Short mmCIF file of C-alpha atoms in Angstrom, two decimals:
data_model
loop_
_atom_site.label_atom_id
_atom_site.label_comp_id
_atom_site.label_asym_id
_atom_site.label_seq_id
_atom_site.Cartn_x
_atom_site.Cartn_y
_atom_site.Cartn_z
CA MET A 939 20.53 37.58 8.09
CA ARG A 940 19.36 41.15 7.67
CA THR A 941 15.77 40.01 7.21
CA LEU A 942 15.93 37.83 10.30
CA THR A 943 17.08 40.71 12.50
CA ASP A 944 14.38 42.90 10.95
CA ALA A 945 11.79 40.20 11.61
CA TRP A 946 13.05 39.88 15.18
CA ALA A 947 12.79 43.65 15.62
CA TRP A 948 9.23 43.48 14.28
CA LEU A 949 8.35 40.66 16.66
CA THR A 950 9.78 42.33 19.74
CA ASP A 951 8.16 45.70 19.07
CA SER A 952 5.49 45.92 21.76
CA ALA A 953 3.28 48.03 19.47
CA HIS A 954 2.80 45.00 17.24
CA TRP A 955 1.45 42.90 20.11
CA ALA A 956 -1.47 45.12 21.08
CA GLY A 957 -4.82 45.73 19.46
CA ASP A 958 -7.17 43.72 17.26
CA ASP A 959 -4.51 43.23 14.56
CA GLY A 960 -1.83 42.61 17.18
CA ILE A 961 0.11 39.40 17.65
CA GLY A 962 -1.61 38.68 20.97
CA HIS A 963 -5.10 38.74 19.51
CA ARG A 964 -4.10 36.79 16.39
CA LEU A 965 -2.39 34.15 18.52
CA LEU A 966 -5.54 33.78 20.63
CA GLN A 967 -7.71 33.55 17.49
CA HIS A 968 -5.47 30.87 16.06
CA LEU A 969 -5.48 28.89 19.29
CA VAL A 970 -9.27 29.13 19.75
CA LEU A 971 -9.92 28.23 16.11
CA THR A 972 -7.61 25.19 16.35
CA VAL A 973 -8.94 23.93 19.69
CA VAL A 974 -12.63 24.48 18.88
CA CYS A 975 -12.33 22.79 15.49
CA LEU A 976 -10.31 19.92 16.96
CA VAL A 977 -13.05 19.29 19.52
CA ILE A 978 -15.82 19.49 16.88
CA SER A 979 -13.88 17.18 14.52
CA CYS A 980 -13.24 14.64 17.28
CA LEU A 981 -16.92 14.68 18.24
CA ILE A 982 -17.88 14.01 14.63
CA ALA A 983 -15.15 11.59 13.54
CA LEU A 984 -14.32 9.45 16.56
CA PRO A 985 -17.80 8.01 17.29
CA VAL A 986 -18.24 7.18 13.60
CA ALA A 987 -14.79 5.59 13.36
CA LEU A 988 -15.20 3.61 16.57
CA VAL A 989 -18.59 2.23 15.57
CA LEU A 990 -17.42 1.41 12.03
CA GLY A 991 -14.26 -0.18 13.41
CA HIS A 992 -16.25 -2.18 15.96
CA LEU A 993 -18.64 -3.44 13.29
CA GLY A 994 -15.81 -3.87 10.76
CA LYS A 995 -17.81 -2.03 8.14
CA GLY A 996 -17.11 0.94 5.90
CA GLY A 997 -13.38 0.31 5.87
CA ALA A 998 -12.89 1.44 2.29
CA LEU A 999 -14.58 4.75 3.08
CA ALA A 1000 -12.66 5.32 6.31
CA VAL A 1001 -9.29 4.62 4.71
CA ASN A 1002 -9.81 6.34 1.36
CA ILE A 1003 -11.28 9.52 2.81
CA SER A 1004 -7.74 10.50 3.89
CA ASN A 1005 -6.42 10.12 0.37
CA ALA A 1006 -9.34 12.08 -1.02
CA GLY A 1007 -8.77 14.81 1.57
CA ARG A 1008 -5.19 15.19 0.38
CA ALA A 1009 -6.26 15.81 -3.22
CA VAL A 1010 -8.59 18.70 -2.35
CA PRO A 1011 -6.77 22.01 -1.84
CA ALA A 1012 -7.68 23.63 1.49
CA PHE A 1013 -7.45 27.04 -0.13
CA ALA A 1014 -10.04 26.08 -2.78
CA VAL A 1015 -12.47 24.79 -0.16
CA LEU A 1016 -12.05 27.95 1.91
CA VAL A 1017 -12.79 30.22 -1.04
CA LEU A 1018 -15.71 28.08 -2.22
CA LEU A 1019 -17.24 28.25 1.26
CA LEU A 1020 -16.62 31.98 1.39
CA LEU A 1021 -18.72 32.47 -1.76
CA THR A 1022 -21.62 30.38 -0.39
CA PRO A 1023 -24.08 31.78 2.17
CA ILE A 1024 -21.78 30.38 4.91
CA GLY A 1025 -19.37 33.15 3.89
CA SER A 1026 -21.48 35.75 5.68
CA TRP A 1027 -21.10 34.07 9.07
CA GLY A 1028 -17.75 35.61 9.94
CA GLU A 1029 -15.45 32.71 10.85
CA GLY A 1030 -17.98 30.23 9.38
CA PRO A 1031 -15.96 29.25 6.29
CA SER A 1032 -12.80 28.76 8.37
CA VAL A 1033 -14.55 26.55 10.93
CA VAL A 1034 -16.29 24.40 8.30
CA ALA A 1035 -13.13 24.02 6.19
CA LEU A 1036 -10.97 23.23 9.22
CA VAL A 1037 -13.36 20.55 10.40
CA LEU A 1038 -13.56 19.08 6.89
CA PHE A 1039 -9.77 18.71 6.77
CA ALA A 1040 -9.36 17.42 10.33
CA VAL A 1041 -11.99 14.68 10.07
CA PRO A 1042 -10.20 12.39 7.53
CA PRO A 1043 -7.01 11.73 9.55
CA LEU A 1044 -9.08 11.21 12.71
CA LEU A 1045 -11.42 8.80 10.97
CA THR A 1046 -8.71 6.81 9.21
CA ASN A 1047 -6.40 6.42 12.19
CA ALA A 1048 -9.15 5.54 14.66
CA TYR A 1049 -10.66 3.03 12.23
CA VAL A 1050 -7.31 1.39 11.46
CA GLY A 1051 -6.49 1.33 15.19
CA MET A 1052 -9.77 -0.43 15.93
CA ARG A 1053 -9.22 -3.00 13.19
CA GLU A 1054 -5.65 -3.68 14.28
CA VAL A 1055 -6.77 -4.85 17.71
CA ASP A 1056 -5.76 -8.50 17.97
CA ARG A 1057 -8.78 -10.53 16.81
CA SER A 1058 -8.08 -13.27 19.33
CA ILE A 1059 -8.46 -10.76 22.17
CA VAL A 1060 -11.79 -9.63 20.75
CA GLN A 1061 -12.91 -13.24 20.45
CA ALA A 1062 -11.81 -13.92 24.02
CA ALA A 1063 -13.88 -10.94 25.15
CA ARG A 1064 -16.86 -12.26 23.26
CA GLY A 1065 -16.31 -15.70 24.75
CA MET A 1066 -16.40 -14.17 28.22
CA GLY A 1067 -19.89 -12.98 27.41
CA MET A 1068 -19.13 -9.27 26.96
CA THR A 1069 -21.75 -7.29 25.11
CA GLY A 1070 -20.83 -5.29 22.02
CA ARG A 1071 -20.78 -2.09 24.05
CA GLN A 1072 -18.53 -3.61 26.72
CA MET A 1073 -16.16 -4.95 24.09
CA LEU A 1074 -15.97 -1.54 22.42
CA PHE A 1075 -15.30 0.46 25.59
CA HIS A 1076 -13.33 -2.03 27.69
CA VAL A 1077 -11.32 -3.92 25.06
CA GLU A 1078 -11.12 -2.35 21.62
CA LEU A 1079 -10.99 1.34 22.54
CA PRO A 1080 -8.21 1.03 25.16
CA LEU A 1081 -6.13 -1.10 22.82
CA SER A 1082 -6.59 1.21 19.84
CA LEU A 1083 -5.99 4.39 21.86
CA PRO A 1084 -2.41 4.94 20.61
CA MET A 1085 -3.60 5.02 16.98
CA VAL A 1086 -6.56 7.20 17.90
CA LEU A 1087 -4.20 9.68 19.56
CA THR A 1088 -1.86 9.63 16.55
CA GLY A 1089 -4.88 10.64 14.47
CA VAL A 1090 -5.65 13.47 16.88
CA ARG A 1091 -2.06 14.70 16.60
CA ILE A 1092 -2.07 14.62 12.80
CA ALA A 1093 -5.44 16.40 12.81
CA ALA A 1094 -4.16 19.07 15.19
CA VAL A 1095 -1.13 19.83 13.02
CA GLN A 1096 -3.38 19.86 9.95
CA LEU A 1097 -5.72 22.30 11.73
CA VAL A 1098 -2.90 24.71 12.51
CA ALA A 1099 -1.85 24.66 8.85
CA THR A 1100 -5.37 25.09 7.49
CA ALA A 1101 -6.13 27.85 9.98
CA THR A 1102 -3.12 29.70 8.55
CA ILE A 1103 -4.43 29.37 4.98
CA ALA A 1104 -7.83 30.58 6.22
CA ALA A 1105 -6.24 34.02 6.47
CA LEU A 1106 -5.94 34.07 2.67
CA ALA A 1107 -9.72 33.83 2.52
CA GLY A 1108 -10.25 36.52 5.13
CA GLY A 1109 -10.31 34.35 8.26
CA GLY A 1110 -8.59 35.36 11.50
CA GLY A 1111 -5.51 33.90 13.10
CA LEU A 1112 -1.75 34.21 12.74
CA GLY A 1113 -1.93 33.87 8.96
CA ARG A 1114 -3.36 37.39 8.89
CA ILE A 1115 0.02 38.76 9.93
CA ILE A 1116 1.54 37.07 6.87
CA THR A 1117 -1.14 38.28 4.46
CA ALA A 1118 -0.99 41.79 5.92
CA GLY A 1119 2.78 41.69 5.45
CA PHE A 1120 2.35 40.75 1.79
CA ASN A 1121 -0.20 43.53 1.27
CA LEU A 1122 2.16 46.05 2.85
CA ALA A 1123 5.13 44.57 0.93
CA SER A 1124 6.88 44.26 4.29
CA THR A 1125 9.21 41.28 4.23
CA PRO A 1126 10.08 41.53 7.96
CA MET A 1127 6.38 41.35 8.81
CA VAL A 1128 5.84 38.35 6.50
CA VAL A 1129 8.81 36.53 8.00
CA ALA A 1130 7.80 37.43 11.56
CA GLY A 1131 4.30 36.05 10.92
CA ALA A 1132 5.75 32.92 9.36
CA ILE A 1133 8.05 32.37 12.35
CA LEU A 1134 5.07 32.68 14.70
CA VAL A 1135 3.04 30.17 12.67
CA ALA A 1136 5.95 27.73 12.37
CA VAL A 1137 6.72 27.91 16.10
CA PHE A 1138 3.01 27.49 16.90
CA ALA A 1139 2.80 24.36 14.71
CA LEU A 1140 5.99 22.89 16.16
CA ILE A 1141 4.75 23.52 19.72
CA VAL A 1142 1.47 21.73 18.93
CA GLU A 1143 3.41 18.79 17.50
CA GLY A 1144 5.78 18.89 20.47
CA VAL A 1145 2.96 18.89 23.03
CA PHE A 1146 1.48 15.74 21.51
CA GLU A 1147 4.91 14.14 21.27
CA LEU A 1148 5.50 14.90 24.95
CA ALA A 1149 2.05 13.63 25.94
CA GLU A 1150 2.81 10.38 24.13
CA ARG A 1151 6.10 9.99 25.99
CA LEU A 1152 4.53 10.76 29.37
CA ALA A 1153 1.51 8.53 28.81
CA PRO A 1154 1.36 5.27 30.75
CA VAL A 1155 3.19 2.46 29.00
CA ARG A 1156 0.02 0.68 27.91
CA LEU A 1157 -1.10 3.74 25.95
CA ARG A 1158 2.10 3.97 23.96
CA GLY A 1159 2.08 2.96 20.34
CA SER A 1160 4.49 0.42 18.97
CA ARG A 1161 6.26 3.29 17.25
CA MET B 1282 -28.03 31.37 -24.70
CA THR B 1283 -25.07 33.68 -24.46
CA ALA B 1284 -27.03 36.90 -24.68
CA PRO B 1285 -24.78 39.30 -22.75
CA PRO B 1286 -27.16 40.74 -20.17
CA ASN B 1287 -28.56 37.43 -19.01
CA ASP B 1288 -25.99 34.68 -19.48
CA CYS B 1289 -24.57 32.59 -16.68
CA LEU B 1290 -21.53 34.89 -16.39
CA ALA B 1291 -23.70 37.91 -15.77
CA ARG B 1292 -25.81 36.00 -13.25
CA ASN B 1293 -22.58 34.83 -11.57
CA GLU B 1294 -23.61 31.18 -11.51
CA TRP B 1295 -21.40 28.45 -10.10
CA ILE B 1296 -21.50 26.29 -13.19
CA CYS B 1297 -21.07 28.22 -16.40
CA GLY B 1298 -20.29 26.88 -19.85
CA ALA B 1299 -19.69 30.38 -21.20
CA TYR B 1300 -16.87 30.77 -18.67
CA LEU B 1301 -15.09 27.72 -20.08
CA THR B 1302 -15.28 28.96 -23.65
CA SER B 1303 -14.51 32.63 -23.02
CA ARG B 1304 -11.62 32.05 -20.57
CA ARG B 1305 -10.16 29.03 -22.26
CA GLN B 1306 -6.69 30.50 -22.69
CA ILE B 1307 -6.51 31.75 -19.11
CA LEU B 1308 -7.50 28.32 -17.83
CA LEU B 1309 -4.98 26.53 -20.06
CA ASP B 1310 -2.19 28.87 -18.94
CA ALA B 1311 -3.07 28.30 -15.29
CA VAL B 1312 -3.22 24.53 -15.74
CA GLY B 1313 0.14 24.67 -17.52
CA GLN B 1314 1.74 26.63 -14.71
CA HIS B 1315 0.18 24.30 -12.16
CA LEU B 1316 1.57 21.22 -13.91
CA ARG B 1317 5.03 22.76 -14.35
CA LEU B 1318 5.30 23.83 -10.70
CA THR B 1319 4.15 20.39 -9.49
CA ALA B 1320 6.37 18.40 -11.86
CA VAL B 1321 9.52 20.44 -11.22
CA SER B 1322 9.13 20.32 -7.44
CA VAL B 1323 8.40 16.61 -7.26
CA LEU B 1324 11.30 15.79 -9.59
CA VAL B 1325 13.75 17.98 -7.66
CA GLY B 1326 12.41 16.45 -4.45
CA LEU B 1327 13.02 12.98 -5.84
CA VAL B 1328 16.57 13.82 -6.93
CA ILE B 1329 17.39 15.01 -3.40
CA ALA B 1330 15.38 12.34 -1.56
CA VAL B 1331 16.96 9.23 -3.09
CA PRO B 1332 20.54 9.97 -1.95
CA LEU B 1333 19.26 11.10 1.46
CA ALA B 1334 17.31 7.87 1.93
CA VAL B 1335 20.27 5.77 0.76
CA LEU B 1336 22.55 7.67 3.15
CA ALA B 1337 20.11 7.13 6.02
CA ARG B 1338 20.02 3.42 5.19
CA ARG B 1339 23.78 2.93 4.78
CA ARG B 1340 24.95 5.09 7.66
CA ARG B 1341 22.83 4.22 10.66
CA TRP B 1342 23.72 7.40 12.58
CA SER B 1343 22.32 9.62 9.83
CA ALA B 1344 18.79 8.15 9.86
CA ALA B 1345 17.58 9.99 12.96
CA PRO B 1346 18.72 13.49 11.90
CA VAL B 1347 17.50 13.05 8.30
CA LEU B 1348 14.05 11.88 9.43
CA GLY B 1349 13.93 14.47 12.23
CA VAL B 1350 14.70 17.44 9.99
CA THR B 1351 12.28 16.38 7.25
CA THR B 1352 9.52 15.82 9.83
CA ILE B 1353 10.06 19.29 11.28
CA LEU B 1354 9.90 20.77 7.76
CA TYR B 1355 6.64 18.93 7.15
CA THR B 1356 5.10 20.33 10.33
CA ILE B 1357 5.55 23.94 9.18
CA PRO B 1358 2.31 25.12 7.53
CA SER B 1359 2.58 25.79 3.79
CA LEU B 1360 1.79 29.49 3.95
CA ALA B 1361 4.48 29.96 6.60
CA MET B 1362 6.95 27.89 4.56
CA PHE B 1363 6.50 30.06 1.48
CA SER B 1364 6.77 33.17 3.65
CA LEU B 1365 9.97 32.00 5.31
CA LEU B 1366 11.51 31.51 1.86
CA LEU B 1367 10.52 35.01 0.73
CA PRO B 1368 13.80 36.69 1.75
CA LEU B 1369 15.73 34.02 -0.18
CA TYR B 1370 13.78 33.89 -3.42
CA GLY B 1371 11.55 36.97 -3.54
CA LEU B 1372 8.20 36.84 -5.36
CA SER B 1373 9.14 34.09 -7.80
CA ALA B 1374 8.16 30.67 -9.06
CA THR B 1375 11.39 29.39 -7.50
CA LEU B 1376 9.99 30.20 -4.06
CA VAL B 1377 6.94 28.01 -4.65
CA VAL B 1378 9.08 25.20 -6.07
CA ALA B 1379 11.51 25.39 -3.13
CA GLY B 1380 8.65 25.19 -0.63
CA LEU B 1381 7.06 22.25 -2.38
CA VAL B 1382 10.42 20.44 -2.65
CA LEU B 1383 10.83 20.69 1.12
CA TYR B 1384 7.39 19.14 1.63
CA SER B 1385 7.84 16.33 -0.86
CA LEU B 1386 11.21 15.50 0.75
CA THR B 1387 9.55 14.28 3.94
CA LEU B 1388 7.13 11.96 2.17
CA LEU B 1389 9.71 10.67 -0.31
CA VAL B 1390 12.57 10.10 2.13
CA ARG B 1391 10.29 8.32 4.60
CA ASN B 1392 8.83 6.00 1.99
CA ILE B 1393 12.06 5.25 0.13
CA LEU B 1394 13.79 4.51 3.42
CA ALA B 1395 10.92 2.23 4.46
CA GLY B 1396 11.25 0.45 1.11
CA LEU B 1397 15.02 0.03 1.46
CA ARG B 1398 14.64 -1.25 5.02
CA ALA B 1399 12.07 -3.78 3.88
CA VAL B 1400 14.56 -5.46 1.51
CA PRO B 1401 15.12 -8.90 3.11
CA GLU B 1402 18.59 -9.39 4.58
CA GLU B 1403 18.82 -12.81 2.87
CA THR B 1404 18.33 -11.13 -0.51
CA ARG B 1405 21.14 -8.69 0.18
CA GLN B 1406 23.40 -11.48 1.38
CA ALA B 1407 22.59 -13.60 -1.66
CA ALA B 1408 23.53 -10.69 -3.92
CA ARG B 1409 26.75 -10.14 -1.99
CA GLY B 1410 27.50 -13.85 -2.27
CA LEU B 1411 27.11 -13.53 -6.03
CA GLY B 1412 29.85 -10.93 -5.92
CA TYR B 1413 27.74 -7.77 -6.14
CA GLY B 1414 29.55 -4.63 -4.99
CA PRO B 1415 27.75 -1.99 -2.92
CA ILE B 1416 26.79 0.15 -5.94
CA ARG B 1417 25.52 -2.76 -8.02
CA LEU B 1418 23.66 -4.11 -4.98
CA LEU B 1419 21.97 -0.75 -4.53
CA LEU B 1420 21.08 -0.18 -8.17
CA THR B 1421 20.03 -3.66 -9.24
CA VAL B 1422 18.69 -5.20 -6.03
CA GLU B 1423 17.80 -2.75 -3.29
CA LEU B 1424 16.30 0.15 -5.26
CA PRO B 1425 14.09 -2.05 -7.49
CA LEU B 1426 12.78 -3.88 -4.43
CA ALA B 1427 12.12 -0.54 -2.72
CA LEU B 1428 10.16 0.69 -5.75
CA PRO B 1429 6.61 -0.13 -4.56
CA ALA B 1430 7.09 1.77 -1.29
CA ALA B 1431 8.92 4.59 -3.08
CA MET B 1432 6.15 4.92 -5.67
CA ALA B 1433 3.53 5.04 -2.91
CA GLY B 1434 5.46 7.97 -1.43
CA LEU B 1435 5.81 9.59 -4.84
CA ARG B 1436 2.05 9.40 -5.38
CA ILE B 1437 1.27 10.98 -2.01
CA ALA B 1438 3.93 13.65 -2.58
CA THR B 1439 2.56 14.48 -6.04
CA VAL B 1440 -1.07 14.68 -4.94
CA SER B 1441 -0.07 16.89 -1.98
CA ALA B 1442 2.03 19.10 -4.24
CA VAL B 1443 -0.88 19.60 -6.67
CA SER B 1444 -3.07 20.85 -3.84
CA LEU B 1445 -0.33 22.93 -2.17
CA VAL B 1446 0.57 24.78 -5.39
CA THR B 1447 -2.67 26.75 -4.91
CA VAL B 1448 -1.20 28.44 -1.82
CA GLY B 1449 1.51 29.83 -4.11
CA ALA B 1450 -1.15 32.33 -5.19
CA ILE B 1451 0.09 34.50 -2.31
CA VAL B 1452 3.22 35.24 -4.35
CA GLY B 1453 1.41 35.17 -7.70
CA PHE B 1454 2.67 31.74 -8.76
CA GLY B 1455 -0.09 29.39 -7.75
CA GLY B 1456 -1.26 27.96 -11.07
CA LEU B 1457 -4.99 27.44 -10.67
CA GLY B 1458 -4.65 28.98 -7.20
CA ASN B 1459 -4.14 32.34 -8.92
CA LEU B 1460 -7.58 31.99 -10.52
CA ILE B 1461 -9.13 31.00 -7.18
CA TYR B 1462 -7.47 33.98 -5.48
CA ALA B 1463 -8.60 36.40 -8.18
CA GLY B 1464 -12.07 34.83 -8.22
CA MET B 1465 -12.35 35.30 -4.47
CA ASN B 1466 -11.59 39.00 -4.66
CA THR B 1467 -14.19 39.53 -7.40
CA TYR B 1468 -16.76 37.00 -6.07
CA PHE B 1469 -16.51 35.21 -9.43
CA LYS B 1470 -18.17 31.89 -8.58
CA ALA B 1471 -17.70 30.11 -11.92
CA GLN B 1472 -13.96 30.82 -11.88
CA VAL B 1473 -13.44 29.60 -8.31
CA LEU B 1474 -15.43 26.41 -8.86
CA THR B 1475 -13.88 25.62 -12.24
CA ALA B 1476 -10.32 26.14 -10.96
CA SER B 1477 -11.02 24.07 -7.83
CA VAL B 1478 -12.50 21.19 -9.81
CA LEU B 1479 -9.56 21.30 -12.23
CA CYS B 1480 -7.16 21.08 -9.26
CA VAL B 1481 -8.82 17.93 -7.99
CA LEU B 1482 -8.90 16.46 -11.51
CA ILE B 1483 -5.17 17.11 -11.95
CA ALA B 1484 -4.47 15.44 -8.61
CA VAL B 1485 -6.56 12.37 -9.49
CA ALA B 1486 -5.06 12.15 -13.00
CA ALA B 1487 -1.50 12.43 -11.63
CA ASP B 1488 -2.24 9.74 -9.06
CA LEU B 1489 -3.64 7.35 -11.69
CA LEU B 1490 -0.73 8.08 -14.04
CA LEU B 1491 1.81 7.24 -11.34
CA LEU B 1492 -0.15 4.13 -10.42
CA GLY B 1493 0.14 3.06 -14.07
CA VAL B 1494 3.89 3.78 -14.07
CA GLN B 1495 4.25 1.75 -10.90
CA ARG B 1496 2.46 -1.22 -12.48
CA LEU B 1497 4.79 -1.01 -15.49
CA LEU B 1498 7.94 -0.72 -13.36
CA THR B 1499 7.10 -3.51 -10.95
CA PRO B 1500 5.56 -6.33 -13.01
CA TRP B 1501 6.62 -8.89 -10.37
CA THR B 1502 4.18 -7.53 -7.77
CA ARG B 1503 1.28 -8.34 -10.11
CA ALA B 1504 2.63 -11.79 -10.90
CA ALA B 1505 2.92 -12.56 -7.20
CA ARG B 1506 -0.67 -11.54 -6.55
CA ALA B 1507 -2.16 -13.44 -9.48
#
C-alpha cells in the first residue's frame, strides 16, 4: 500500500508532468507512436490481406505469420534494429519494430475474415455479374469488417505494448518513465509509469470495445 | 583466423564463430535461465489455469469474471506488468515468473474452457448414464476430450513466454534477454544476434516438443483423420 500512495504522490506532482521527460510529453509520444504505426501497419497489411483473401491465395502465409510473430521477441527486434543503420534515425527502430509486430494480427484477421464470408453469397454476387472489384468492395469487405476490426484492435493493443518495450532500446513514450525509474532505483516512479502504461493500454482496448458496441448491428461480429 | 586484432569480435561483426566458442559458458547459462523461467511460469500457470477453467465451466456465473480478469491482465503490456510487481517481489526471478504466469493464465484458461465447452452434451450424458460421478466425469471424459484445445493454448502460452522472458532483462532476470540488453549497451552485434536467434530457436523447439506431446497424448485425433 505504501508504494501505491508513493506512486500516486509521484503521479500527482505537477513537476513530473512538465518538460521533455514529463508525463505529458511521454504520453503524447506514446499516443503519436501508436497511432502513426497503426495507420502505417493498416496501409501495409489490409490491402495485402484483402487481395489475398479475395483471391483465396497465400492463406498459409497469412495465418502462420501471426504464429511466427509470437515467437520473435519484440525486445530482440528493437535492439537488432538499433544496431543497424536504422538505429541512427531517432525513433526509426521503434517505428519499424512496431509496424513489424502490428502487421501479423492485421493480416491474419483480415484474411480469415475474408475467407469466412459465406461462399454462397460470393457466388450469388458473381452470378449477378459483379466484377472482382465490386465483389471485394461491396460484398466481401462489408461482411468481413467485424474480423478486420478485431485485427485492428489486437494490433493496437500490441502496438501499445511494443511501444512500451521500445523504451528499453532508447525509444520515447511512457516506457521511458519506467526505465528512468529503474535507473534511479525509484520504485514509486517505476510503479507510476507502469500504472500510466496499463491505463493507456486498457483505454485503447476499451475504446475499441465501445466502438464495437456502438457500431451498427451489421458490423458486429458474432462474438 | 582468430588473430586478436582482426577477428570477427574485434571487427564487431553480426555473425561471429569466435563469439560462440569464447562465450560458450555465458550463452549456456543464459539459455538455462531462459528455459527455467519459461518452464516454471508455464507450469505454475497450468496448475492455476486448470481449476479456474473447470470452475468457470461448472459454475456458470464464474465464467464472465474469470475471463474478464484474465483478459484485462493480458492487455497490460509486459514491461508495465513486471514493473507493477516490483513492490511485491523486488528485483528477483520470482517477479519475472509471476508476470509470465499472469500472461499464460489468459491463454490457458481461455483454451481449456473452450475445450471443456466443446465436449458434446451427449458424451457427458452417456458417461453420467454409466454411473460416472462428477470427478470421474471430469478426469476421464471431459479433460481428455479438452486436451487438443488445451494443448493449443499451452503451445501459444509457451511460445509467448519464451519471447516475453527477454523483457525480464529490466530486472536482471531475462535469460537471453540479459545478453541482448548488455549487447545493446556495448553495441556488441554478435551477442545481440546470437541471443536473438537462440530465443527464436527455443520458441520453435518448445512448440515442436509440445506438438509431439500432444500427438502422443491424443492418439484418437490422428486415427480419426486417417
